[in-house]
Amino acid sequence: MLDNPNESKPKQKFFDKEYLIGLLVSFIATGVMFALVLVIELFGVNLKFETDKYLILINSFTVSGGLSICFYALVVLTSFGAFDLISYSIQLSWYTVFHKDLRKSKLPSSFHEYRALKSSQEKRRTSFMLLGSLPYLITGIILCIPYYVIYR
């Protein structure tokens, strides 16, 4: 689309519609994880909410926020190309098994070409995943303070 390298791409706002939708989805997904951990803590571990409410809430907030941040870290590693060789080899084996002529497929002929093609694609912003899970992790850490000061 832009043939001239001197032309710059239009500046994208940080909080556009796509980013806000991703932030909302990330926040809701972390909330669902929070609810699942809360249910597991109440019914699976047999903790009583009246006596162990701080422990249950600390675990629920911290685990859901921590898992979301770990998922964000995997997405960041993937965007840096950590799993490109695995992805290329799986696609290559798939095309080798199910296509007669491998070179007539859409797959690049070498891994170097595959990496060049992947690096030329526009990177997606994924910081909304971090911003959607940080409130849960921070809340869990803040709840740790009264628990360890008062109850321990």
PDB file of C-alpha atoms in Angstrom:
ATOM      1  CA  MET A   1       0.000   0.000   0.000  1.00  0.00           C
ATOM      2  CA  LEU A   2       2.804   2.407   0.848  1.00  0.00           C
ATOM      3  CA  ASP A   3       5.381   2.140  -1.914  1.00  0.00           C
ATOM      4  CA  ASN A   4       7.473   5.125  -0.914  1.00  0.00           C
ATOM      5  CA  PRO A   5       9.573   4.424   2.200  1.00  0.00           C
ATOM      6  CA  ASN A   6       9.592   8.165   2.984  1.00  0.00           C
ATOM      7  CA  GLU A   7       5.830   8.137   3.505  1.00  0.00           C
ATOM      8  CA  SER A   8       4.867   7.469   7.071  1.00  0.00           C
ATOM      9  CA  LYS A   9       1.935   5.426   8.210  1.00  0.00           C
ATOM     10  CA  PRO A  10      -0.901   7.342   9.838  1.00  0.00           C
ATOM     11  CA  LYS A  11      -0.367   7.686  13.571  1.00  0.00           C
ATOM     12  CA  GLN A  12      -2.585   5.306  15.503  1.00  0.00           C
ATOM     13  CA  LYS A  13      -4.185   6.405  18.754  1.00  0.00           C
ATOM     14  CA  PHE A  14      -3.154   4.368  21.791  1.00  0.00           C
ATOM     15  CA  PHE A  15      -6.705   3.805  23.034  1.00  0.00           C
ATOM     16  CA  ASP A  16      -8.624   3.166  19.837  1.00  0.00           C
ATOM     17  CA  LYS A  17     -11.753   1.024  19.563  1.00  0.00           C
ATOM     18  CA  GLU A  18      -9.886  -2.232  18.880  1.00  0.00           C
ATOM     19  CA  TYR A  19      -7.604  -1.690  21.877  1.00  0.00           C
ATOM     20  CA  LEU A  20     -10.492  -0.919  24.239  1.00  0.00           C
ATOM     21  CA  ILE A  21     -12.399  -4.019  23.117  1.00  0.00           C
ATOM     22  CA  GLY A  22      -9.286  -6.132  23.705  1.00  0.00           C
ATOM     23  CA  LEU A  23      -8.845  -4.553  27.143  1.00  0.00           C
ATOM     24  CA  LEU A  24     -12.455  -5.320  28.042  1.00  0.00           C
ATOM     25  CA  VAL A  25     -12.190  -8.925  26.815  1.00  0.00           C
ATOM     26  CA  SER A  26      -8.939  -9.404  28.727  1.00  0.00           C
ATOM     27  CA  PHE A  27     -10.438  -7.972  31.908  1.00  0.00           C
ATOM     28  CA  ILE A  28     -13.513 -10.205  31.590  1.00  0.00           C
ATOM     29  CA  ALA A  29     -11.404 -13.315  30.838  1.00  0.00           C
ATOM     30  CA  THR A  30      -9.280 -12.649  33.928  1.00  0.00           C
ATOM     31  CA  GLY A  31     -12.499 -12.168  35.903  1.00  0.00           C
ATOM     32  CA  VAL A  32     -13.746 -15.553  34.714  1.00  0.00           C
ATOM     33  CA  MET A  33     -10.450 -17.104  35.862  1.00  0.00           C
ATOM     34  CA  PHE A  34     -10.918 -15.312  39.202  1.00  0.00           C
ATOM     35  CA  ALA A  35     -14.397 -16.816  39.564  1.00  0.00           C
ATOM     36  CA  LEU A  36     -13.153 -20.306  38.673  1.00  0.00           C
ATOM     37  CA  VAL A  37     -10.320 -20.148  41.202  1.00  0.00           C
ATOM     38  CA  LEU A  38     -12.769 -18.821  43.800  1.00  0.00           C
ATOM     39  CA  VAL A  39     -15.145 -21.739  43.189  1.00  0.00           C
ATOM     40  CA  ILE A  40     -12.251 -24.223  43.334  1.00  0.00           C
ATOM     41  CA  GLU A  41     -11.041 -22.684  46.593  1.00  0.00           C
ATOM     42  CA  LEU A  42     -14.516 -22.810  48.155  1.00  0.00           C
ATOM     43  CA  PHE A  43     -15.658 -26.246  47.018  1.00  0.00           C
ATOM     44  CA  GLY A  44     -12.511 -28.120  46.013  1.00  0.00           C
ATOM     45  CA  VAL A  45     -10.185 -27.235  48.861  1.00  0.00           C
ATOM     46  CA  ASN A  46     -13.029 -27.050  51.418  1.00  0.00           C
ATOM     47  CA  LEU A  47     -12.050 -23.687  52.861  1.00  0.00           C
ATOM     48  CA  LYS A  48     -14.746 -21.764  54.707  1.00  0.00           C
ATOM     49  CA  PHE A  49     -15.303 -18.215  53.489  1.00  0.00           C
ATOM     50  CA  GLU A  50     -16.109 -16.975  56.999  1.00  0.00           C
ATOM     51  CA  THR A  51     -12.759 -18.051  58.439  1.00  0.00           C
ATOM     52  CA  ASP A  52     -10.436 -18.037  55.412  1.00  0.00           C
ATOM     53  CA  LYS A  53     -11.804 -15.153  53.342  1.00  0.00           C
ATOM     54  CA  TYR A  54      -8.462 -13.352  52.995  1.00  0.00           C
ATOM     55  CA  LEU A  55      -6.673 -16.505  51.915  1.00  0.00           C
ATOM     56  CA  ILE A  56      -9.378 -17.354  49.371  1.00  0.00           C
ATOM     57  CA  LEU A  57      -9.425 -13.832  47.924  1.00  0.00           C
ATOM     58  CA  ILE A  58      -5.617 -13.575  47.845  1.00  0.00           C
ATOM     59  CA  ASN A  59      -5.364 -16.871  45.981  1.00  0.00           C
ATOM     60  CA  SER A  60      -8.163 -15.987  43.570  1.00  0.00           C
ATOM     61  CA  PHE A  61      -6.862 -12.535  42.678  1.00  0.00           C
ATOM     62  CA  THR A  62      -3.198 -13.534  42.515  1.00  0.00           C
ATOM     63  CA  VAL A  63      -3.635 -16.744  40.529  1.00  0.00           C
ATOM     64  CA  SER A  64      -5.965 -15.193  37.951  1.00  0.00           C
ATOM     65  CA  GLY A  65      -3.734 -12.120  37.494  1.00  0.00           C
ATOM     66  CA  GLY A  66      -0.572 -14.220  37.401  1.00  0.00           C
ATOM     67  CA  LEU A  67      -1.931 -16.663  34.810  1.00  0.00           C
ATOM     68  CA  SER A  68      -3.059 -13.798  32.584  1.00  0.00           C
ATOM     69  CA  ILE A  69       0.361 -12.160  32.810  1.00  0.00           C
ATOM     70  CA  CYS A  70       2.020 -15.496  31.962  1.00  0.00           C
ATOM     71  CA  PHE A  71      -0.252 -15.780  28.927  1.00  0.00           C
ATOM     72  CA  TYR A  72       0.743 -12.218  27.940  1.00  0.00           C
ATOM     73  CA  ALA A  73       4.419 -13.204  28.260  1.00  0.00           C
ATOM     74  CA  LEU A  74       3.840 -16.147  25.886  1.00  0.00           C
ATOM     75  CA  VAL A  75       2.184 -13.820  23.364  1.00  0.00           C
ATOM     76  CA  VAL A  76       5.130 -11.416  23.565  1.00  0.00           C
ATOM     77  CA  LEU A  77       7.625 -14.258  23.099  1.00  0.00           C
ATOM     78  CA  THR A  78       5.635 -15.462  20.107  1.00  0.00           C
ATOM     79  CA  SER A  79       5.678 -12.005  18.547  1.00  0.00           C
ATOM     80  CA  PHE A  80       9.482 -11.987  18.881  1.00  0.00           C
ATOM     81  CA  GLY A  81       9.631 -15.269  16.948  1.00  0.00           C
ATOM     82  CA  ALA A  82      10.293 -17.763  19.734  1.00  0.00           C
ATOM     83  CA  PHE A  83       8.094 -20.469  18.199  1.00  0.00           C
ATOM     84  CA  ASP A  84       8.594 -19.761  14.486  1.00  0.00           C
ATOM     85  CA  LEU A  85      10.747 -22.825  13.844  1.00  0.00           C
ATOM     86  CA  ILE A  86       8.167 -25.129  15.423  1.00  0.00           C
ATOM     87  CA  SER A  87       5.375 -23.467  13.449  1.00  0.00           C
ATOM     88  CA  TYR A  88       7.291 -23.694  10.165  1.00  0.00           C
ATOM     89  CA  SER A  89       8.249 -27.338  10.715  1.00  0.00           C
ATOM     90  CA  ILE A  90       4.656 -28.343  11.509  1.00  0.00           C
ATOM     91  CA  GLN A  91       3.367 -26.539   8.410  1.00  0.00           C
ATOM     92  CA  LEU A  92       6.136 -28.107   6.311  1.00  0.00           C
ATOM     93  CA  SER A  93       5.317 -31.608   7.518  1.00  0.00           C
ATOM     94  CA  TRP A  94       1.598 -30.960   6.937  1.00  0.00           C
ATOM     95  CA  TYR A  95       2.209 -29.838   3.349  1.00  0.00           C
ATOM     96  CA  THR A  96       4.640 -32.714   2.759  1.00  0.00           C
ATOM     97  CA  VAL A  97       2.077 -35.307   3.792  1.00  0.00           C
ATOM     98  CA  PHE A  98      -1.018 -33.867   2.101  1.00  0.00           C
ATOM     99  CA  HIS A  99       0.262 -32.133  -1.050  1.00  0.00           C
ATOM    100  CA  LYS A 100       1.823 -33.710  -4.115  1.00  0.00           C
ATOM    101  CA  ASP A 101       4.058 -30.775  -5.004  1.00  0.00           C
ATOM    102  CA  LEU A 102       5.312 -28.867  -1.989  1.00  0.00           C
ATOM    103  CA  ARG A 103       6.508 -25.860  -4.016  1.00  0.00           C
ATOM    104  CA  LYS A 104       3.002 -25.164  -5.364  1.00  0.00           C
ATOM    105  CA  SER A 105       1.775 -24.487  -1.840  1.00  0.00           C
ATOM    106  CA  LYS A 106       1.669 -21.109  -0.106  1.00  0.00           C
ATOM    107  CA  LEU A 107       4.488 -22.099   2.255  1.00  0.00           C
ATOM    108  CA  PRO A 108       7.818 -20.295   1.677  1.00  0.00           C
ATOM    109  CA  SER A 109      10.584 -22.529   0.392  1.00  0.00           C
ATOM    110  CA  SER A 110      12.981 -21.935   3.303  1.00  0.00           C
ATOM    111  CA  PHE A 111      12.825 -21.012   6.957  1.00  0.00           C
ATOM    112  CA  HIS A 112      14.702 -17.789   6.232  1.00  0.00           C
ATOM    113  CA  GLU A 113      11.979 -16.710   3.788  1.00  0.00           C
ATOM    114  CA  TYR A 114       9.331 -17.691   6.342  1.00  0.00           C
ATOM    115  CA  ARG A 115      10.976 -15.491   9.003  1.00  0.00           C
ATOM    116  CA  ALA A 116      11.302 -12.594   6.551  1.00  0.00           C
ATOM    117  CA  LEU A 117       7.615 -12.914   5.676  1.00  0.00           C
ATOM    118  CA  LYS A 118       6.617 -13.030   9.361  1.00  0.00           C
ATOM    119  CA  SER A 119       8.790 -10.026  10.257  1.00  0.00           C
ATOM    120  CA  SER A 120       7.342  -7.957   7.412  1.00  0.00           C
ATOM    121  CA  GLN A 121       3.832  -8.344   8.797  1.00  0.00           C
ATOM    122  CA  GLU A 122       2.481  -5.628  11.067  1.00  0.00           C
ATOM    123  CA  LYS A 123       2.814  -6.380  14.769  1.00  0.00           C
ATOM    124  CA  ARG A 124      -0.366  -6.332  16.823  1.00  0.00           C
ATOM    125  CA  ARG A 125      -0.525  -4.432  20.071  1.00  0.00           C
ATOM    126  CA  THR A 126      -1.033  -6.783  22.973  1.00  0.00           C
ATOM    127  CA  SER A 127      -0.385  -4.571  25.984  1.00  0.00           C
ATOM    128  CA  PHE A 128      -4.120  -4.585  26.695  1.00  0.00           C
ATOM    129  CA  MET A 129      -3.645  -8.111  28.047  1.00  0.00           C
ATOM    130  CA  LEU A 130      -1.201  -6.800  30.610  1.00  0.00           C
ATOM    131  CA  LEU A 131      -3.404  -3.849  31.536  1.00  0.00           C
ATOM    132  CA  GLY A 132      -6.444  -6.115  31.894  1.00  0.00           C
ATOM    133  CA  SER A 133      -4.721  -8.481  34.320  1.00  0.00           C
ATOM    134  CA  LEU A 134      -2.650  -6.077  36.415  1.00  0.00           C
ATOM    135  CA  PRO A 135      -5.601  -4.889  38.573  1.00  0.00           C
ATOM    136  CA  TYR A 136      -6.226  -8.471  39.692  1.00  0.00           C
ATOM    137  CA  LEU A 137      -2.581  -9.113  40.533  1.00  0.00           C
ATOM    138  CA  ILE A 138      -2.189  -5.772  42.332  1.00  0.00           C
ATOM    139  CA  THR A 139      -5.370  -6.403  44.326  1.00  0.00           C
ATOM    140  CA  GLY A 140      -4.058  -9.812  45.370  1.00  0.00           C
ATOM    141  CA  ILE A 141      -0.751  -8.311  46.467  1.00  0.00           C
ATOM    142  CA  ILE A 142      -2.513  -5.527  48.390  1.00  0.00           C
ATOM    143  CA  LEU A 143      -4.702  -8.121  50.159  1.00  0.00           C
ATOM    144  CA  CYS A 144      -1.551  -9.983  51.228  1.00  0.00           C
ATOM    145  CA  ILE A 145      -0.504  -7.094  53.484  1.00  0.00           C
ATOM    146  CA  PRO A 146      -3.356  -7.274  56.034  1.00  0.00           C
ATOM    147  CA  TYR A 147      -3.386 -11.068  55.860  1.00  0.00           C
ATOM    148  CA  TYR A 148       0.263 -11.435  56.837  1.00  0.00           C
ATOM    149  CA  VAL A 149       0.170  -8.550  59.341  1.00  0.00           C
ATOM    150  CA  ILE A 150      -3.065  -9.491  61.119  1.00  0.00           C
ATOM    151  CA  TYR A 151      -3.479 -13.263  60.675  1.00  0.00           C
ATOM    152  CA  ARG A 152       0.107 -14.510  60.709  1.00  0.00           C
TER     153      ARG A 152
END
